[in-house]
Amino acid sequence: MNNGGFLFDTDGSVLHAHGGHIIRHGEYFYWYGEDRRRDFYVSCYRSADLKNWEFRRHVLTVNSSPDLSRNGRRVNIERPKVVYCEATGKFVMWAHYENGADYTEAAACVAVCDVPDGDFEYHGHFRPLGHMSRDCTLFTDPVTRAVYFISASRDNADLHVYRLTEDCTRVEKLVNVLFPGQFREAPAVFYRDGKYHMLTSACTGWAPNQGCHASADSMEGAWSPLLPFGDETTFHSQPAFVLPHGGEYYYFADRWGGFPMSHPFDYSKSSYVILKLSFTETGSPFIEWNDSFPDFN
Ligand code: DGJ
């Protein structure tokens, strides 16, 4: 398998899980992501080994709610993330919602399911505490067990960190405004050795750019300044999420529109970059190119 290329499910079909997220539940990993074909929005795949992905379901589709099909027109659902809510035992999805015509809605949406790979019940879209909300991620703090929604606000100028309510379906409080005026997208958060880390991209549409990294001692405290991560195009990728697994950390990213990027832009040519993170002596993550997808051993 070639890093930077397509991935395929166990039926041999192209895997559609962009801008997504992997969670572990029981003996399986579940990969959620954007599926822009036909009537679909979010697809879910399952794997025991992170290599063989079984398609499970189109968990969010145009039929999930009238809000997802405005007068028969598709909306945009981007960067779907799912968290297992410890208080309710439910799986809660947050994603970026746009009206399908332009990017002015700048909202988040929430959907909930009793099982990881069932039909998610759509709960609607909204602006968190009235703030614009575009590229986003979810993060469960492994120390405090608080769940955070992180999203680009103020026309992408700032990155907001919201602590969620116990049932993970609403925002409780805006707890941090990160990198004000620095226009960051594609946040991916992970925890390692007492530090919280964030990878983000700059804001250049679908074109890849220089990734950056920052770290903090707590999600709600002060964060370091952003420093470069990867090369000037982050190996032609944009972060989707970081997966901790077996003591290692894996950078999962999208190569939107393929490589070289399709002109005119063709979303269906989007592929994946997956790289194992390395760390400096002081704990800063970095990536080096590898022609192969990781073996996850
Ligand atoms: C970059 C974002 O990271 C993507 O999720 C998507 O919103 C595109 N921009 C749209 O141009």
Short mmCIF file of C-alpha atoms and ligand atoms in Angstrom, two decimals:
data_model
loop_
_atom_site.label_atom_id
_atom_site.label_comp_id
_atom_site.label_asym_id
_atom_site.label_seq_id
_atom_site.Cartn_x
_atom_site.Cartn_y
_atom_site.Cartn_z
CA MET A 1 0.00 0.00 0.00
CA ASN A 2 1.28 3.45 -0.86
CA ASN A 3 1.15 6.23 1.65
CA GLY A 4 -0.61 9.24 0.16
CA GLY A 5 -2.90 7.01 -1.91
CA PHE A 6 -6.37 5.58 -1.55
CA LEU A 7 -7.35 3.06 1.10
CA PHE A 8 -9.79 0.22 0.43
CA ASP A 9 -12.28 -1.59 2.63
CA THR A 10 -12.53 -5.37 2.98
CA ASP A 11 -14.87 -5.47 -0.07
CA GLY A 12 -12.20 -3.77 -2.17
CA SER A 13 -14.17 -0.51 -2.35
CA VAL A 14 -12.51 2.87 -1.87
CA LEU A 15 -12.65 3.89 1.80
CA HIS A 16 -14.58 7.16 2.26
CA ALA A 17 -13.64 8.56 5.65
CA HIS A 18 -12.10 11.98 5.16
CA GLY A 19 -11.61 14.68 7.78
CA GLY A 20 -12.57 11.98 10.22
CA HIS A 21 -11.77 10.32 13.48
CA ILE A 22 -11.03 6.87 14.92
CA ILE A 23 -12.24 5.69 18.32
CA ARG A 24 -11.65 2.37 20.00
CA HIS A 25 -14.61 0.57 21.53
CA GLY A 26 -14.46 -3.02 22.76
CA GLU A 27 -12.27 -5.06 20.46
CA TYR A 28 -12.73 -2.78 17.45
CA PHE A 29 -11.58 0.53 16.10
CA TYR A 30 -14.28 2.60 14.38
CA TRP A 31 -13.31 5.07 11.68
CA TYR A 32 -15.84 7.83 10.91
CA GLY A 33 -15.36 10.28 8.11
CA GLU A 34 -16.78 12.34 5.28
CA ASP A 35 -18.39 10.40 2.45
CA ARG A 36 -19.57 12.86 -0.22
CA ARG A 37 -21.10 10.36 -2.61
CA ARG A 38 -24.77 10.53 -3.50
CA ASP A 39 -26.94 10.82 -0.39
CA PHE A 40 -24.22 10.18 2.16
CA TYR A 41 -22.49 12.39 4.70
CA VAL A 42 -20.67 10.24 7.24
CA SER A 43 -19.56 6.63 6.84
CA CYS A 44 -18.32 4.25 9.51
CA TYR A 45 -15.79 1.45 9.08
CA ARG A 46 -14.62 -1.07 11.66
CA SER A 47 -11.29 -2.83 12.14
CA ALA A 48 -9.60 -5.02 14.72
CA ASP A 49 -6.08 -4.30 13.44
CA LEU A 50 -6.22 -0.79 11.87
CA LYS A 51 -5.41 -2.40 8.50
CA ASN A 52 -8.49 -4.32 7.40
CA TRP A 53 -11.50 -1.97 7.41
CA GLU A 54 -14.99 -3.41 7.14
CA PHE A 55 -17.65 -0.97 5.93
CA ARG A 56 -20.41 -0.84 8.58
CA ARG A 57 -22.91 1.85 7.67
CA HIS A 58 -23.66 5.27 6.28
CA VAL A 59 -24.29 6.62 9.78
CA LEU A 60 -25.45 10.09 8.68
CA THR A 61 -27.20 10.66 5.35
CA VAL A 62 -29.51 13.17 3.65
CA ASN A 63 -32.37 11.09 5.08
CA SER A 64 -31.26 11.50 8.71
CA SER A 65 -33.08 14.86 9.02
CA PRO A 66 -34.78 17.55 6.89
CA ASP A 67 -31.98 19.84 8.12
CA LEU A 68 -29.59 17.66 6.10
CA SER A 69 -31.48 18.09 2.86
CA ARG A 70 -32.52 21.69 2.38
CA ASN A 71 -35.21 21.73 -0.32
CA GLY A 72 -33.55 18.63 -1.78
CA ARG A 73 -30.12 20.25 -1.73
CA ARG A 74 -27.19 18.60 0.02
CA VAL A 75 -25.65 20.52 2.88
CA ASN A 76 -21.96 20.21 3.83
CA ILE A 77 -21.02 18.02 6.77
CA GLU A 78 -17.28 18.22 7.39
CA ARG A 79 -14.78 16.81 9.87
CA PRO A 80 -17.17 14.47 11.75
CA LYS A 81 -15.77 13.38 15.12
CA VAL A 82 -17.28 10.88 17.55
CA VAL A 83 -16.82 10.50 21.28
CA TYR A 84 -18.05 7.74 23.58
CA CYS A 85 -19.92 9.60 26.31
CA GLU A 86 -19.09 7.96 29.64
CA ALA A 87 -22.08 9.55 31.44
CA THR A 88 -24.74 8.30 29.01
CA GLY A 89 -23.05 5.33 27.30
CA LYS A 90 -23.94 6.87 23.93
CA PHE A 91 -21.81 7.75 20.93
CA VAL A 92 -21.95 11.47 20.19
CA MET A 93 -20.94 12.96 16.86
CA TRP A 94 -19.99 16.59 16.33
CA ALA A 95 -19.25 17.99 12.88
CA HIS A 96 -19.03 21.22 10.91
CA TYR A 97 -22.34 22.15 9.25
CA GLU A 98 -22.71 24.40 6.19
CA ASN A 99 -25.83 25.08 4.10
CA GLY A 100 -24.41 23.54 0.91
CA ALA A 101 -24.41 26.82 -1.01
CA ASP A 102 -21.58 28.67 0.73
CA TYR A 103 -19.59 28.66 3.98
CA THR A 104 -21.51 31.40 5.79
CA GLU A 105 -23.51 29.18 8.17
CA ALA A 106 -20.34 28.44 10.21
CA ALA A 107 -22.15 26.07 12.56
CA ALA A 108 -21.65 22.81 14.40
CA CYS A 109 -24.07 19.89 14.37
CA VAL A 110 -24.60 17.01 16.77
CA ALA A 111 -25.92 13.47 16.28
CA VAL A 112 -26.22 10.63 18.81
CA CYS A 113 -26.38 6.83 18.65
CA ASP A 114 -26.64 3.97 21.16
CA VAL A 115 -24.07 1.89 19.27
CA PRO A 116 -20.92 2.97 17.43
CA ASP A 117 -22.08 1.95 13.98
CA GLY A 118 -25.84 2.52 13.93
CA ASP A 119 -28.01 5.24 12.39
CA PHE A 120 -27.10 8.41 14.28
CA GLU A 121 -30.05 10.50 15.48
CA TYR A 122 -29.54 14.05 14.30
CA HIS A 123 -29.98 16.78 16.96
CA GLY A 124 -29.63 19.85 14.73
CA HIS A 125 -27.08 22.55 13.97
CA PHE A 126 -26.19 25.69 15.93
CA ARG A 127 -23.41 28.16 16.62
CA PRO A 128 -21.75 27.23 19.95
CA LEU A 129 -22.66 30.02 22.40
CA GLY A 130 -23.41 32.08 19.28
CA HIS A 131 -19.85 31.84 17.90
CA MET A 132 -18.98 30.94 14.33
CA SER A 133 -17.69 27.37 14.14
CA ARG A 134 -15.91 25.71 11.20
CA ASP A 135 -13.02 23.18 11.25
CA CYS A 136 -13.35 21.18 14.44
CA THR A 137 -12.36 18.24 16.57
CA LEU A 138 -13.37 16.44 19.78
CA PHE A 139 -11.01 15.46 22.56
CA THR A 140 -11.56 13.50 25.78
CA ASP A 141 -9.04 14.58 28.42
CA PRO A 142 -7.63 11.27 29.72
CA VAL A 143 -6.74 12.91 33.07
CA THR A 144 -9.91 14.86 33.95
CA ARG A 145 -12.32 12.93 31.62
CA ALA A 146 -13.74 16.27 30.45
CA VAL A 147 -14.74 16.32 26.78
CA TYR A 148 -13.83 19.30 24.60
CA PHE A 149 -15.04 20.57 21.24
CA ILE A 150 -12.41 22.66 19.50
CA SER A 151 -13.40 24.75 16.48
CA ALA A 152 -12.28 27.62 14.30
CA SER A 153 -14.21 30.80 15.08
CA ARG A 154 -14.37 34.51 14.13
CA ASP A 155 -14.09 33.70 10.41
CA ASN A 156 -11.34 31.18 11.25
CA ALA A 157 -9.16 33.80 12.97
CA ASP A 158 -9.30 32.10 16.41
CA LEU A 159 -9.51 28.53 17.64
CA HIS A 160 -12.07 28.08 20.42
CA VAL A 161 -11.93 25.34 23.05
CA TYR A 162 -15.33 24.51 24.55
CA ARG A 163 -15.90 22.16 27.46
CA LEU A 164 -19.00 20.03 26.82
CA THR A 165 -21.86 19.18 29.14
CA GLU A 166 -21.80 15.80 30.84
CA ASP A 167 -23.96 14.24 28.12
CA CYS A 168 -21.53 15.57 25.48
CA THR A 169 -24.33 17.05 23.33
CA ARG A 170 -24.02 20.73 24.29
CA VAL A 171 -21.41 23.33 25.09
CA GLU A 172 -21.01 24.15 28.76
CA LYS A 173 -18.34 26.83 28.59
CA LEU A 174 -15.82 28.50 26.31
CA VAL A 175 -12.60 27.73 28.19
CA ASN A 176 -9.87 28.92 25.82
CA VAL A 177 -9.33 31.09 22.74
CA LEU A 178 -6.16 29.84 21.05
CA PHE A 179 -3.84 31.51 18.55
CA PRO A 180 -6.01 34.62 18.08
CA GLY A 181 -5.71 36.16 14.63
CA GLN A 182 -3.59 33.25 13.36
CA PHE A 183 -6.22 31.55 11.17
CA ARG A 184 -5.74 27.89 12.05
CA GLU A 185 -7.73 24.97 10.64
CA ALA A 186 -7.79 21.19 11.02
CA PRO A 187 -7.11 20.90 14.78
CA ALA A 188 -6.00 17.47 16.03
CA VAL A 189 -5.40 17.02 19.77
CA PHE A 190 -3.65 14.28 21.72
CA TYR A 191 -2.12 13.69 25.15
CA ARG A 192 1.31 12.23 25.85
CA ASP A 193 3.45 12.10 28.99
CA GLY A 194 1.65 14.87 30.88
CA LYS A 195 1.41 17.23 27.90
CA TYR A 196 -1.49 18.17 25.65
CA HIS A 197 -0.54 18.55 22.01
CA MET A 198 -2.28 20.13 19.05
CA LEU A 199 -1.48 19.87 15.37
CA THR A 200 -3.19 22.35 13.05
CA SER A 201 -2.92 23.60 9.49
CA ALA A 202 -3.00 27.12 8.12
CA CYS A 203 -6.10 28.24 6.26
CA THR A 204 -5.62 27.79 2.48
CA GLY A 205 -8.82 26.12 1.26
CA TRP A 206 -8.13 22.59 0.02
CA ALA A 207 -4.46 23.27 -0.74
CA PRO A 208 -1.98 21.80 1.76
CA ASN A 209 0.27 24.10 3.76
CA GLN A 210 2.85 24.10 6.55
CA GLY A 211 1.43 22.35 9.60
CA CYS A 212 2.15 23.62 13.10
CA HIS A 213 2.32 22.17 16.60
CA ALA A 214 1.64 23.64 20.04
CA SER A 215 1.50 22.12 23.51
CA ALA A 216 0.08 22.85 26.95
CA ASP A 217 0.01 21.53 30.50
CA SER A 218 -3.78 21.56 30.51
CA MET A 219 -6.54 22.03 27.96
CA GLU A 220 -7.83 25.08 29.79
CA GLY A 221 -4.44 26.68 30.55
CA ALA A 222 -1.83 28.49 28.48
CA TRP A 223 -0.61 26.99 25.20
CA SER A 224 2.84 27.39 23.68
CA PRO A 225 3.25 29.37 20.47
CA LEU A 226 2.84 27.44 17.22
CA LEU A 227 5.99 25.95 15.69
CA PRO A 228 6.31 24.25 12.29
CA PHE A 229 5.39 20.59 11.98
CA GLY A 230 6.23 18.56 8.85
CA ASP A 231 7.48 20.27 5.70
CA GLU A 232 6.01 23.29 3.88
CA THR A 233 3.02 21.26 2.68
CA THR A 234 3.03 18.78 5.62
CA PHE A 235 3.85 16.17 2.95
CA HIS A 236 0.85 17.33 0.93
CA SER A 237 -1.61 16.68 3.71
CA GLN A 238 -3.89 18.35 6.24
CA PRO A 239 -4.43 16.85 9.75
CA ALA A 240 -7.57 14.86 10.44
CA PHE A 241 -6.71 13.41 13.87
CA VAL A 242 -3.97 11.71 15.89
CA LEU A 243 -4.52 8.14 17.04
CA PRO A 244 -2.70 6.93 20.17
CA HIS A 245 -2.14 3.18 19.86
CA GLY A 246 0.22 0.70 21.51
CA GLY A 247 2.40 3.42 23.02
CA GLU A 248 2.76 5.10 19.61
CA TYR A 249 0.95 8.05 18.03
CA TYR A 250 -0.21 8.13 14.42
CA TYR A 251 -0.84 11.22 12.31
CA PHE A 252 -3.90 10.64 10.09
CA ALA A 253 -4.35 13.25 7.40
CA ASP A 254 -6.17 14.02 4.18
CA ARG A 255 -4.61 14.67 0.82
CA TRP A 256 -7.52 16.61 -0.61
CA GLY A 257 -8.04 16.30 -4.35
CA GLY A 258 -5.12 13.88 -4.80
CA PHE A 259 -1.52 14.58 -5.78
CA PRO A 260 -0.83 16.60 -7.75
CA MET A 261 -4.04 18.27 -6.67
CA SER A 262 -6.75 17.90 -9.30
CA HIS A 263 -7.62 21.01 -11.36
CA PRO A 264 -10.49 21.63 -11.34
CA PHE A 265 -10.60 20.37 -7.78
CA ASP A 266 -12.08 16.87 -7.59
CA TYR A 267 -12.98 15.83 -4.05
CA SER A 268 -13.29 12.16 -5.07
CA LYS A 269 -9.55 12.06 -5.76
CA SER A 270 -8.87 12.77 -2.07
CA SER A 271 -6.60 10.21 -0.42
CA TYR A 272 -4.80 9.64 2.88
CA VAL A 273 -1.44 10.26 4.50
CA ILE A 274 -0.74 8.27 7.68
CA LEU A 275 2.58 8.63 9.50
CA LYS A 276 3.87 7.47 12.86
CA LEU A 277 4.83 10.45 14.99
CA SER A 278 8.36 10.71 16.33
CA PHE A 279 9.25 12.90 19.30
CA THR A 280 12.23 15.07 20.16
CA GLU A 281 13.95 14.71 23.53
CA THR A 282 11.82 17.56 24.81
CA GLY A 283 8.65 15.85 23.65
CA SER A 284 7.81 17.79 20.47
CA PRO A 285 6.24 15.64 17.75
CA PHE A 286 7.64 15.47 14.24
CA ILE A 287 7.03 13.39 11.12
CA GLU A 288 9.27 12.01 8.42
CA TRP A 289 7.98 10.77 5.11
CA ASN A 290 7.44 7.02 4.70
CA ASP A 291 6.31 5.54 1.36
CA SER A 292 4.22 2.92 3.12
CA PHE A 293 1.24 3.23 5.41
CA PRO A 294 2.24 2.22 8.98
CA ASP A 295 1.87 -1.42 9.99
CA PHE A 296 0.48 -0.45 13.43
CA ASN A 297 2.43 -3.19 15.21
C1 DGJ B 1 -10.07 23.31 4.59
C2 DGJ B 1 -10.76 22.61 5.71
O1 DGJ B 1 -9.84 22.10 6.59
C3 DGJ B 1 -11.67 21.54 5.16
O2 DGJ B 1 -12.27 20.82 6.19
C4 DGJ B 1 -12.66 22.23 4.29
O3 DGJ B 1 -13.46 23.08 5.06
C5 DGJ B 1 -11.97 23.03 3.21
N1 DGJ B 1 -11.03 23.95 3.80
C6 DGJ B 1 -12.95 23.80 2.36
O4 DGJ B 1 -12.27 24.66 1.50
#
